[in-house]
Coordinates of C-alpha atoms in Angstrom, one line a residue:
M548 CA -10.7 -1.4 -38.4
N549 CA -7.1 -2.7 -38.3
E550 CA -5.7 0.7 -37.1
K551 CA -8.2 0.6 -34.2
I552 CA -6.9 -2.8 -33.2
I553 CA -3.3 -1.7 -33.5
A554 CA -4.0 1.4 -31.5
A555 CA -5.7 -0.6 -28.8
I556 CA -2.7 -3.0 -28.6
L557 CA -0.3 -0.2 -28.5
V558 CA -2.2 1.5 -25.6
F559 CA -2.4 -1.7 -23.6
V560 CA 1.3 -2.6 -24.2
G561 CA 2.3 1.0 -23.3
C562 CA 0.5 0.8 -20.0
F563 CA 2.1 -2.6 -19.3
V564 CA 5.6 -1.3 -20.1
L565 CA 4.9 1.7 -17.9
S566 CA 3.9 -0.6 -15.0
L567 CA 7.2 -2.6 -15.5
V568 CA 9.2 0.7 -15.5
F569 CA 7.5 1.7 -12.2
H570 CA 8.2 -1.8 -10.8
L571 CA 11.9 -1.6 -11.6
A572 CA 12.1 2.0 -10.2
L573 CA 10.4 0.8 -7.0
K574 CA 12.9 -2.1 -6.7
K575 CA 15.7 0.4 -7.1
V576 CA 14.3 2.6 -4.3
E577 CA 13.6 -0.4 -2.1
R578 CA 17.3 -1.3 -2.0
R579 CA 17.9 2.0 -0.1
F580 CA 15.8 0.8 2.8
D581 CA 16.2 -2.2 5.1
G582 CA 14.4 -5.5 4.8
H583 CA 11.3 -4.4 6.8
A584 CA 10.4 -2.0 4.0
A585 CA 10.3 -4.7 1.4
E586 CA 6.7 -5.6 2.2
S587 CA 5.5 -2.1 1.7
F588 CA 7.3 -1.7 -1.6
R589 CA 5.9 -5.0 -2.8
L590 CA 2.4 -3.9 -1.9
I591 CA 2.9 -0.6 -3.8
S592 CA 4.4 -2.3 -6.8
N593 CA 1.6 -4.9 -7.1
S594 CA -1.0 -2.2 -6.6
Q595 CA 0.4 0.1 -9.3
K596 CA 0.8 -2.8 -11.7
A597 CA -2.8 -3.9 -11.3
I598 CA -4.0 -0.3 -11.6
L599 CA -2.0 0.5 -14.8
I600 CA -3.0 -2.8 -16.5
F601 CA -6.6 -2.1 -15.6
I602 CA -6.3 1.5 -17.0
G603 CA -4.7 0.1 -20.1
T604 CA -7.5 -2.4 -20.6
I605 CA -10.2 0.4 -20.3
L606 CA -8.3 2.6 -22.7
A607 CA -7.8 -0.2 -25.2
L608 CA -11.5 -1.0 -25.1
S609 CA -12.3 2.6 -25.7
K610 CA -9.9 2.6 -28.7
L611 CA -12.0 -0.3 -30.1
D612 CA -15.1 1.9 -29.8
F613 CA -16.6 0.2 -26.8
D614 CA -18.7 2.5 -24.6
V615 CA -16.7 2.4 -21.3
T616 CA -18.5 5.4 -19.6
G617 CA -20.9 3.1 -17.7
L618 CA -18.0 0.8 -16.6
V619 CA -15.9 3.7 -15.4
A620 CA -18.8 5.4 -13.6
G621 CA -19.7 2.1 -11.9
L622 CA -16.2 1.4 -10.9
G623 CA -15.9 4.9 -9.5
L624 CA -19.0 4.4 -7.3
T625 CA -17.7 1.0 -6.3
G626 CA -14.3 2.5 -5.3
F627 CA -16.0 5.2 -3.3
A628 CA -18.2 2.7 -1.4
L629 CA -15.3 0.4 -0.7
G630 CA -13.0 3.2 0.3
F631 CA -15.7 4.5 2.7
A632 CA -16.3 1.0 4.1
L633 CA -12.6 0.2 4.5
K634 CA -11.5 3.6 5.7
D635 CA -10.1 2.3 9.0
A636 CA -8.3 -0.6 7.4
I637 CA -6.8 1.7 4.7
S638 CA -5.8 4.2 7.5
N639 CA -4.0 1.4 9.3
L640 CA -2.3 0.2 6.1
V641 CA -1.0 3.7 5.2
A642 CA 0.1 4.3 8.8
G643 CA 1.9 0.9 8.7
I644 CA 3.7 1.8 5.5
M645 CA 4.8 5.1 7.1
I646 CA 6.0 3.2 10.3
V647 CA 8.0 0.7 8.2
L648 CA 9.6 3.5 6.1
Y649 CA 10.3 6.1 8.8
R650 CA 11.0 3.6 11.7
P651 CA 10.0 5.7 14.6
I652 CA 9.9 2.5 16.7
K653 CA 11.5 -0.9 16.3
L654 CA 11.3 -4.3 17.8
G655 CA 12.3 -4.4 21.4
D656 CA 11.3 -0.7 22.1
N657 CA 9.4 -0.1 25.3
I658 CA 6.6 2.2 24.3
E659 CA 3.3 3.7 25.5
V660 CA 0.6 4.7 23.0
A661 CA -3.2 5.2 23.6
S662 CA -3.0 4.0 27.2
C663 CA -1.3 0.8 26.2
K664 CA 2.2 0.2 27.5
G665 CA 4.6 -2.6 26.6
V666 CA 7.5 -3.9 24.6
V667 CA 7.1 -4.0 20.8
V668 CA 7.3 -7.7 19.8
D669 CA 5.9 -7.4 16.2
L670 CA 5.3 -4.8 13.6
N671 CA 3.2 -5.3 10.5
L672 CA 1.1 -3.2 8.1
R673 CA -2.0 -3.4 10.2
Y674 CA -1.0 -3.2 13.9
I675 CA 1.8 -3.2 16.4
T676 CA 1.9 -6.0 19.0
L677 CA 2.9 -4.9 22.5
Q678 CA 3.8 -7.5 25.2
T679 CA 3.2 -6.6 28.8
D680 CA 3.0 -8.8 31.9
G681 CA 1.6 -12.0 30.3
C682 CA -0.6 -10.0 28.0
R683 CA -0.4 -8.9 24.4
H684 CA -2.0 -5.8 23.0
L685 CA -2.7 -5.2 19.3
V686 CA -2.5 -1.5 18.7
P687 CA -3.7 -0.3 15.3
N688 CA -1.1 1.6 13.3
S689 CA -3.3 4.6 12.8
L690 CA -3.1 5.3 16.6
M691 CA 0.7 5.8 16.2
L692 CA 0.0 8.8 13.9
S693 CA -2.9 10.3 15.8
N694 CA -1.7 9.9 19.4
K695 CA 1.3 10.8 21.5
V696 CA 3.8 7.9 21.6
T697 CA 6.3 7.6 24.4
I698 CA 9.4 5.6 23.9
N699 CA 11.1 4.5 27.1
N700 CA 14.8 4.0 26.8
S701 CA 15.2 2.3 30.2

């Protein structure tokens, strides 16, 4: 019985240490980018940390002879349902991360995308805010990847 507890603790600690290593590696990579990318790297770091600790918990429970097949199957179905329900939000989030990292546009650019035209006044992980004549347009980030974007330099 003691060796099962030790094995479970070692598996959990191993996953925790692995999450810390990934966190430090992401911090090191983050320094190569400007300040706008910090939000994306923080999101990735927090996500990987939660996922690895969760996986460590499941593996530790299985080392203690708990039947985790039902739990894993239930979580898989829940993940599928949530992914399907949030596909547009996830698409905008991934597109936002790509925009922050690759910087095809920046604040102050005059752009036209998906029949919206204006000056970029805000960029975040969900949408781009365009300012026109007294009007603001919130353009989802996924449109930046799926539509033609025109950047006017004048």
